[in-house]
């Protein structure tokens, strides 16, 4: 038992170190001279980007908040916004990606008296609704692209888009069918067996939580689904404003296509902390899709989006300081931040 406790503490310290190292590497890799140069050019307009992302993050928070059901009264939207910001920051800048961020969200919610089962279910449920709404918007963006593109182009592009579109549609049907099926708990003790066995039990339990949320809280599920759809729509306006600053007036559907495309590319490099280099590649690819291939435009878009990320990193740090409680600090020492007396 003592050996397991020591190994758990060492693992937690390693994870914390990995997060701080990843954030440090990300900040060091940012060319702040170029960032300040671009910020000087656009001036106060940069705060329009911050405002857009703030509204998007607020909608994402509301999408999670409704998943808490009746127990959401125990925590304000403001406090949940800060907890979500901390979790999303950690999720972006550590090798475990969203898993690490969601685990931290779970720990930060414990002092508020919300049941552990409901906390886990809300996190899993909000992640499911976020992904499903994202897939829907990506499907609509692909349909819009196909309805407006020149079909005399390469046959590879034509059939590739058709294949991808059908894959998205089938994928969503399969996911909703999977959610509608009944699940039975494993009835096993997750502490038994080796590490892999415990991991399998944990994944099964999360699957049960996701299905229970969909089947037992359908109203909250669809409300969360709608809020996350709005979250993605508002977030995609960042591309719209940046390109408008540069003199490119694009339709809102095109900005949605750009944002969904970058997210799809970033998901391939989710294990890379901060997606260093991946996001820039995604920006370049999606801009080329809509016919913008100027290197200067790509650089400005990438720099401004990175500047926005740096801003929210510091906001995430401030949020952690504000939401941190003495019980939460025990997470780093004992692995259980809940009072036992």
Short mmCIF file of C-alpha atoms in Angstrom, two decimals:
data_model
loop_
_atom_site.label_atom_id
_atom_site.label_comp_id
_atom_site.label_asym_id
_atom_site.label_seq_id
_atom_site.Cartn_x
_atom_site.Cartn_y
_atom_site.Cartn_z
CA UNK A 1 0.00 0.00 0.00
CA UNK A 2 2.78 2.40 0.96
CA UNK A 3 4.66 1.53 -2.23
CA UNK A 4 1.56 2.25 -4.34
CA UNK A 5 1.07 5.60 -2.55
CA UNK A 6 4.68 6.58 -3.21
CA UNK A 7 4.48 5.55 -6.87
CA UNK A 8 1.21 7.51 -7.23
CA UNK A 9 2.80 10.63 -5.75
CA UNK A 10 5.80 10.26 -8.04
CA UNK A 11 3.51 9.85 -11.05
CA UNK A 12 1.55 12.97 -10.11
CA UNK A 13 4.74 14.97 -9.69
CA UNK A 14 5.94 13.78 -13.10
CA UNK A 15 2.63 14.80 -14.70
CA UNK A 16 2.79 18.24 -13.06
CA UNK A 17 6.39 18.64 -14.22
CA UNK A 18 5.42 17.59 -17.76
CA UNK A 19 2.66 20.21 -17.81
CA UNK A 20 4.94 23.03 -16.67
CA UNK A 21 7.70 21.96 -19.05
CA UNK A 22 5.24 21.78 -21.95
CA UNK A 23 3.85 25.26 -21.23
CA UNK A 24 7.37 26.63 -20.87
CA UNK A 25 8.46 25.11 -24.18
CA UNK A 26 5.35 26.50 -25.87
CA UNK A 27 5.98 30.02 -24.55
CA UNK A 28 9.69 29.88 -25.43
CA UNK A 29 8.87 28.81 -28.98
CA UNK A 30 6.61 31.85 -29.49
CA UNK A 31 8.37 34.67 -31.36
CA UNK A 32 7.18 37.55 -29.19
CA UNK A 33 8.83 40.15 -31.41
CA UNK A 34 6.66 39.03 -34.30
CA UNK A 35 3.64 38.82 -32.01
CA UNK A 36 4.10 42.38 -30.75
CA UNK A 37 4.70 43.61 -34.29
CA UNK A 38 1.40 42.14 -35.48
CA UNK A 39 -0.44 43.32 -32.38
CA UNK A 40 0.85 46.83 -33.02
CA UNK A 41 -0.54 46.69 -36.56
CA UNK A 42 -4.06 45.61 -35.60
CA UNK A 43 -4.15 47.52 -32.30
CA UNK A 44 -7.37 47.30 -30.31
CA UNK A 45 -8.85 44.85 -32.82
CA UNK A 46 -6.96 42.07 -31.04
CA UNK A 47 -9.44 42.42 -28.19
CA UNK A 48 -12.19 41.52 -30.65
CA UNK A 49 -10.49 38.13 -30.97
CA UNK A 50 -10.31 37.83 -27.19
CA UNK A 51 -13.99 38.78 -26.94
CA UNK A 52 -15.00 36.17 -29.51
CA UNK A 53 -13.04 33.42 -27.77
CA UNK A 54 -14.42 34.50 -24.39
CA UNK A 55 -17.99 34.11 -25.63
CA UNK A 56 -17.08 30.74 -27.16
CA UNK A 57 -15.52 29.55 -23.88
CA UNK A 58 -18.56 30.81 -21.95
CA UNK A 59 -20.88 28.81 -24.21
CA UNK A 60 -18.65 25.77 -23.68
CA UNK A 61 -18.92 26.31 -19.92
CA UNK A 62 -22.72 26.49 -20.14
CA UNK A 63 -22.65 23.30 -22.21
CA UNK A 64 -20.86 21.59 -19.32
CA UNK A 65 -22.92 23.33 -16.62
CA UNK A 66 -26.25 21.94 -17.86
CA UNK A 67 -24.73 18.44 -17.73
CA UNK A 68 -24.53 18.76 -13.93
CA UNK A 69 -28.32 18.54 -13.73
CA UNK A 70 -29.94 19.70 -10.50
CA UNK A 71 -26.58 19.84 -8.71
CA UNK A 72 -25.40 22.69 -10.94
CA UNK A 73 -26.91 25.02 -8.33
CA UNK A 74 -23.95 24.18 -6.10
CA UNK A 75 -21.52 26.04 -8.35
CA UNK A 76 -21.79 29.31 -10.24
CA UNK A 77 -21.17 29.61 -13.96
CA UNK A 78 -18.28 31.98 -13.21
CA UNK A 79 -16.54 29.46 -10.97
CA UNK A 80 -17.17 26.64 -13.44
CA UNK A 81 -15.79 28.84 -16.24
CA UNK A 82 -12.53 29.22 -14.30
CA UNK A 83 -12.33 25.48 -13.58
CA UNK A 84 -12.97 24.67 -17.23
CA UNK A 85 -10.31 27.15 -18.32
CA UNK A 86 -7.76 25.52 -16.02
CA UNK A 87 -8.67 22.05 -17.29
CA UNK A 88 -8.60 23.05 -20.96
CA UNK A 89 -5.22 24.75 -20.52
CA UNK A 90 -3.77 21.64 -18.90
CA UNK A 91 -5.40 19.47 -21.58
CA UNK A 92 -3.76 21.44 -24.37
CA UNK A 93 -0.28 21.58 -22.87
CA UNK A 94 0.44 18.10 -21.56
CA UNK A 95 1.20 14.78 -23.30
CA UNK A 96 -2.01 13.14 -22.04
CA UNK A 97 -4.10 15.76 -23.89
CA UNK A 98 -7.75 16.13 -22.81
CA UNK A 99 -7.50 13.18 -20.41
CA UNK A 100 -5.23 15.09 -18.04
CA UNK A 101 -7.38 18.20 -18.29
CA UNK A 102 -10.61 16.32 -17.56
CA UNK A 103 -9.05 14.55 -14.58
CA UNK A 104 -8.04 17.92 -13.14
CA UNK A 105 -11.57 19.28 -13.71
CA UNK A 106 -12.90 16.35 -11.71
CA UNK A 107 -10.52 17.08 -8.84
CA UNK A 108 -11.24 20.81 -8.81
CA UNK A 109 -15.00 20.15 -8.54
CA UNK A 110 -14.70 17.92 -5.46
CA UNK A 111 -14.74 20.72 -2.85
CA UNK A 112 -18.17 21.90 -4.09
CA UNK A 113 -20.11 18.92 -2.75
CA UNK A 114 -21.11 17.54 -6.15
CA UNK A 115 -21.22 13.74 -6.22
CA UNK A 116 -18.22 12.12 -7.87
CA UNK A 117 -20.45 10.02 -10.13
CA UNK A 118 -22.31 13.09 -11.40
CA UNK A 119 -19.07 15.03 -11.85
CA UNK A 120 -17.60 12.25 -13.97
CA UNK A 121 -20.84 11.87 -15.92
CA UNK A 122 -21.01 15.61 -16.60
CA UNK A 123 -17.43 15.72 -17.87
CA UNK A 124 -17.90 12.67 -20.09
CA UNK A 125 -21.31 13.88 -21.25
CA UNK A 126 -20.07 17.35 -22.13
CA UNK A 127 -17.14 15.85 -24.01
CA UNK A 128 -19.54 13.64 -26.00
CA UNK A 129 -21.88 16.53 -26.87
CA UNK A 130 -18.89 18.68 -27.84
CA UNK A 131 -17.57 16.02 -30.22
CA UNK A 132 -20.97 15.21 -31.74
CA UNK A 133 -21.86 18.87 -32.34
CA UNK A 134 -18.42 19.39 -33.84
CA UNK A 135 -18.93 16.46 -36.22
CA UNK A 136 -22.30 17.89 -37.27
CA UNK A 137 -20.80 21.31 -38.05
CA UNK A 138 -17.90 19.72 -39.91
CA UNK A 139 -20.43 17.74 -41.97
CA UNK A 140 -22.35 20.92 -42.82
CA UNK A 141 -19.11 22.71 -43.69
CA UNK A 142 -18.08 19.91 -46.06
CA UNK A 143 -21.52 19.95 -47.71
CA UNK A 144 -21.25 23.72 -48.14
CA UNK A 145 -17.76 23.36 -49.64
CA UNK A 146 -18.91 20.68 -52.08
CA UNK A 147 -21.92 22.76 -53.16
CA UNK A 148 -19.70 25.74 -53.95
CA UNK A 149 -16.59 24.13 -55.40
CA UNK A 150 -15.56 23.74 -59.03
CA UNK A 151 -16.23 20.11 -59.92
CA UNK A 152 -13.86 20.27 -62.89
CA UNK A 153 -11.02 20.00 -60.38
CA UNK A 154 -9.09 16.84 -59.62
CA UNK A 155 -11.11 13.63 -59.33
CA UNK A 156 -9.06 12.76 -56.24
CA UNK A 157 -10.44 15.83 -54.45
CA UNK A 158 -13.99 15.05 -55.56
CA UNK A 159 -14.02 11.42 -54.44
CA UNK A 160 -11.98 12.22 -51.35
CA UNK A 161 -14.59 14.72 -50.15
CA UNK A 162 -17.42 12.29 -50.88
CA UNK A 163 -15.65 9.57 -48.91
CA UNK A 164 -14.94 11.91 -45.98
CA UNK A 165 -18.53 13.19 -45.96
CA UNK A 166 -19.99 9.68 -45.89
CA UNK A 167 -17.51 8.72 -43.18
CA UNK A 168 -18.69 11.63 -41.04
CA UNK A 169 -22.37 10.79 -41.53
CA UNK A 170 -21.90 7.09 -40.81
CA UNK A 171 -19.71 7.91 -37.81
CA UNK A 172 -22.42 10.07 -36.24
CA UNK A 173 -25.10 7.44 -36.84
CA UNK A 174 -22.90 4.80 -35.21
CA UNK A 175 -22.17 7.03 -32.20
CA UNK A 176 -25.85 7.80 -31.58
CA UNK A 177 -26.73 4.11 -31.99
CA UNK A 178 -24.00 3.23 -29.49
CA UNK A 179 -25.32 5.81 -27.01
CA UNK A 180 -28.87 4.44 -27.30
CA UNK A 181 -27.85 0.90 -26.36
CA UNK A 182 -28.23 -0.27 -22.79
CA UNK A 183 -25.10 -0.86 -20.75
CA UNK A 184 -24.40 -2.99 -17.75
CA UNK A 185 -21.81 -2.13 -15.17
CA UNK A 186 -18.87 -4.47 -14.98
CA UNK A 187 -19.36 -5.10 -11.27
CA UNK A 188 -15.61 -5.44 -10.90
CA UNK A 189 -13.31 -3.65 -8.53
CA UNK A 190 -11.18 -1.27 -10.58
CA UNK A 191 -8.42 -1.56 -7.98
CA UNK A 192 -7.96 -5.25 -8.75
CA UNK A 193 -5.57 -6.56 -11.36
CA UNK A 194 -2.76 -4.87 -13.20
CA UNK A 195 -2.57 -1.38 -14.63
CA UNK A 196 -3.98 -2.38 -18.02
CA UNK A 197 -6.89 -4.25 -16.41
CA UNK A 198 -7.77 -1.22 -14.25
CA UNK A 199 -7.57 1.00 -17.33
CA UNK A 200 -10.01 -1.27 -19.21
CA UNK A 201 -12.47 -1.17 -16.30
CA UNK A 202 -12.19 2.62 -16.16
CA UNK A 203 -12.91 2.97 -19.89
CA UNK A 204 -15.94 0.68 -19.55
CA UNK A 205 -17.20 2.75 -16.65
CA UNK A 206 -16.85 5.97 -18.67
CA UNK A 207 -18.80 4.35 -21.52
CA UNK A 208 -21.59 3.47 -19.08
CA UNK A 209 -21.60 7.05 -17.77
CA UNK A 210 -21.91 8.44 -21.31
CA UNK A 211 -24.84 6.18 -22.16
CA UNK A 212 -26.59 6.89 -18.87
CA UNK A 213 -26.33 10.62 -19.49
CA UNK A 214 -27.77 10.31 -23.01
CA UNK A 215 -30.62 8.02 -21.96
CA UNK A 216 -31.54 9.46 -18.55
CA UNK A 217 -30.95 13.19 -19.13
CA UNK A 218 -31.99 13.62 -22.74
CA UNK A 219 -33.11 17.24 -22.27
CA UNK A 220 -29.77 18.24 -20.75
CA UNK A 221 -27.96 16.24 -23.43
CA UNK A 222 -29.59 18.10 -26.32
CA UNK A 223 -29.30 21.46 -24.58
CA UNK A 224 -25.59 20.82 -24.07
CA UNK A 225 -25.37 19.70 -27.71
CA UNK A 226 -26.91 23.02 -28.83
CA UNK A 227 -24.66 25.10 -26.58
CA UNK A 228 -21.53 23.36 -27.84
CA UNK A 229 -22.68 23.85 -31.44
CA UNK A 230 -22.90 27.58 -30.67
CA UNK A 231 -19.51 27.31 -28.95
CA UNK A 232 -17.91 26.03 -32.17
CA UNK A 233 -19.79 28.54 -34.36
CA UNK A 234 -18.71 31.53 -32.29
CA UNK A 235 -15.15 30.22 -31.98
CA UNK A 236 -14.87 29.90 -35.76
CA UNK A 237 -15.46 33.64 -36.09
CA UNK A 238 -11.84 34.15 -35.04
CA UNK A 239 -10.79 33.23 -38.58
CA UNK A 240 -13.47 35.54 -39.97
CA UNK A 241 -12.17 38.55 -38.04
CA UNK A 242 -8.46 37.89 -38.61
CA UNK A 243 -8.95 37.60 -42.36
CA UNK A 244 -11.18 40.68 -42.38
CA UNK A 245 -8.34 42.59 -40.69
CA UNK A 246 -6.16 41.53 -43.63
CA UNK A 247 -8.71 42.60 -46.24
CA UNK A 248 -10.26 39.20 -46.98
CA UNK A 249 -14.05 39.16 -46.67
CA UNK A 250 -15.08 35.53 -46.40
CA UNK A 251 -18.52 33.99 -45.67
CA UNK A 252 -19.14 32.79 -42.13
CA UNK A 253 -19.51 29.22 -43.43
CA UNK A 254 -16.00 29.50 -44.82
CA UNK A 255 -14.64 30.56 -41.43
CA UNK A 256 -16.43 27.55 -39.93
CA UNK A 257 -14.78 25.31 -42.51
CA UNK A 258 -11.37 26.79 -41.65
CA UNK A 259 -11.82 26.30 -37.91
CA UNK A 260 -13.19 22.76 -38.19
CA UNK A 261 -10.36 21.89 -40.58
CA UNK A 262 -7.68 23.12 -38.18
CA UNK A 263 -9.29 21.22 -35.29
CA UNK A 264 -9.31 18.05 -37.40
CA UNK A 265 -5.60 18.47 -38.18
CA UNK A 266 -4.78 19.25 -34.54
CA UNK A 267 -6.55 16.09 -33.38
CA UNK A 268 -3.96 14.08 -35.30
CA UNK A 269 -1.24 15.62 -33.15
CA UNK A 270 -3.15 15.67 -29.85
CA UNK A 271 -0.24 13.95 -28.08
CA UNK A 272 2.08 16.87 -28.93
CA UNK A 273 1.89 19.45 -26.10
CA UNK A 274 0.46 22.69 -27.45
CA UNK A 275 0.34 21.13 -30.93
CA UNK A 276 3.64 22.87 -31.67
CA UNK A 277 3.88 23.15 -35.44
CA UNK A 278 0.66 21.17 -35.96
CA UNK A 279 -1.65 24.17 -35.70
CA UNK A 280 0.53 26.18 -38.08
CA UNK A 281 0.38 23.31 -40.57
CA UNK A 282 -3.40 23.17 -40.14
CA UNK A 283 -3.67 26.92 -40.77
CA UNK A 284 -1.66 26.58 -43.96
CA UNK A 285 -3.71 23.66 -45.27
CA UNK A 286 -7.14 25.15 -44.64
CA UNK A 287 -6.18 28.55 -46.04
CA UNK A 288 -5.01 26.79 -49.21
CA UNK A 289 -8.40 25.04 -49.46
CA UNK A 290 -10.18 28.40 -49.82
CA UNK A 291 -7.54 29.71 -52.22
CA UNK A 292 -5.41 31.84 -49.86
CA UNK A 293 -1.81 30.73 -50.29
CA UNK A 294 0.10 33.92 -49.50
CA UNK A 295 2.80 33.14 -46.93
CA UNK A 296 2.34 36.55 -45.29
CA UNK A 297 -1.34 35.85 -44.60
CA UNK A 298 -0.55 32.41 -43.18
CA UNK A 299 2.10 33.90 -40.86
CA UNK A 300 -0.21 36.64 -39.57
CA UNK A 301 -3.05 34.17 -38.96
CA UNK A 302 -0.73 31.79 -37.10
CA UNK A 303 0.88 34.56 -35.03
CA UNK A 304 -2.42 36.10 -33.95
CA UNK A 305 -3.92 32.73 -33.04
CA UNK A 306 -0.82 31.89 -30.99
CA UNK A 307 -1.02 35.30 -29.30
CA UNK A 308 -4.60 34.52 -28.33
CA UNK A 309 -3.48 31.18 -26.90
CA UNK A 310 -0.72 32.81 -24.83
CA UNK A 311 -3.27 35.28 -23.44
CA UNK A 312 -5.57 32.47 -22.33
CA UNK A 313 -2.65 30.50 -20.85
CA UNK A 314 -2.07 33.34 -18.40
CA UNK A 315 -5.81 33.60 -17.76
CA UNK A 316 -5.80 29.87 -17.01
CA UNK A 317 -2.98 30.33 -14.48
CA UNK A 318 -4.89 33.17 -12.81
CA UNK A 319 -8.04 31.04 -12.75
CA UNK A 320 -6.19 28.21 -11.04
CA UNK A 321 -4.98 30.57 -8.31
CA UNK A 322 -8.55 31.83 -7.82
CA UNK A 323 -10.29 28.43 -7.70
CA UNK A 324 -7.56 26.65 -5.76
CA UNK A 325 -8.59 25.57 -2.29
CA UNK A 326 -6.63 23.92 0.51
CA UNK A 327 -8.35 20.60 -0.18
CA UNK A 328 -7.40 20.73 -3.83
CA UNK A 329 -3.75 21.18 -2.92
CA UNK A 330 -3.82 17.74 -1.27
CA UNK A 331 -4.15 16.27 -4.74
CA UNK A 332 -0.43 16.84 -5.24
CA UNK A 333 0.56 15.31 -1.92
CA UNK A 334 -1.90 12.56 -1.07
CA UNK A 335 -3.97 11.99 -4.18
CA UNK A 336 -7.28 12.64 -2.38
CA UNK A 337 -8.42 16.24 -1.96
CA UNK A 338 -11.69 15.35 -0.19
CA UNK A 339 -11.93 15.80 3.56
CA UNK A 340 -12.51 12.53 5.35
CA UNK A 341 -13.88 14.09 8.55
#
